[in-house]
Amino acid sequence: MKKTASALWSGGIKEGIGSISTETGVLNKAPYGFKARFADGPGTNPEELIGAAHAGCFTMALSGVLEKAGLKATSMETRATVTLEKQGEGFAITAVHLALTATIPGATDAAFQAAASDAKANCPVSKLLNAAITLDATLQA
């Protein structure tokens, strides 16, 4: 399976503007630029998109792990916080923190924590990232 996305850019790094599109059309010329990445400007940025991809991948993977254990969530919400830090002359994504809140009837906290840890380690986006990945998982009653 292969999925595609594209980026278009015009201008310099600080004043330039770009757009990002996906094969599915969910993103269609979504604006991005320096101000959206490093200030409070309009548009999206690569770190935000990586966070969305990681949160989605992890949560979907967790659903699969839970299903194998005979459990089904009624609700799972994951927030991914992506850390971009200056390193030398450039920047690097150094960490992603996943914060999960879930409601899973019949799940014990121990089983939930084990499933969440498994999903964190094995979702394809986690495997892609060369960053420290941390997780806080909260099981709601």
CSV table of C-alpha atoms in Angstrom, one decimal, residues 50-62 78 80 123 125:
chain,number,residue,atom,x,y,z
A,50,ILE,CA,2.9,14.5,12.4
A,51,GLY,CA,1.0,14.8,15.7
A,52,ALA,CA,-2.3,14.1,14.1
A,53,ALA,CA,-0.9,11.2,12.2
A,54,HIS,CA,0.7,9.7,15.3
A,55,ALA,CA,-2.4,10.2,17.4
A,56,GLY,CA,-4.6,8.6,14.8
A,57,CYS,CA,-2.2,5.7,14.1
A,58,PHE,CA,-1.7,4.9,17.8
A,59,THR,CA,-5.4,5.1,18.6
A,60,MET,CA,-6.3,2.8,15.7
A,61,ALA,CA,-3.5,0.4,16.7
A,62,LEU,CA,-4.9,0.3,20.3
A,78,THR,CA,-5.4,10.8,22.1
A,80,ALA,CA,0.0,14.0,20.6
A,123,CYS,CA,1.9,1.5,15.5
A,125,VAL,CA,4.1,6.0,12.9
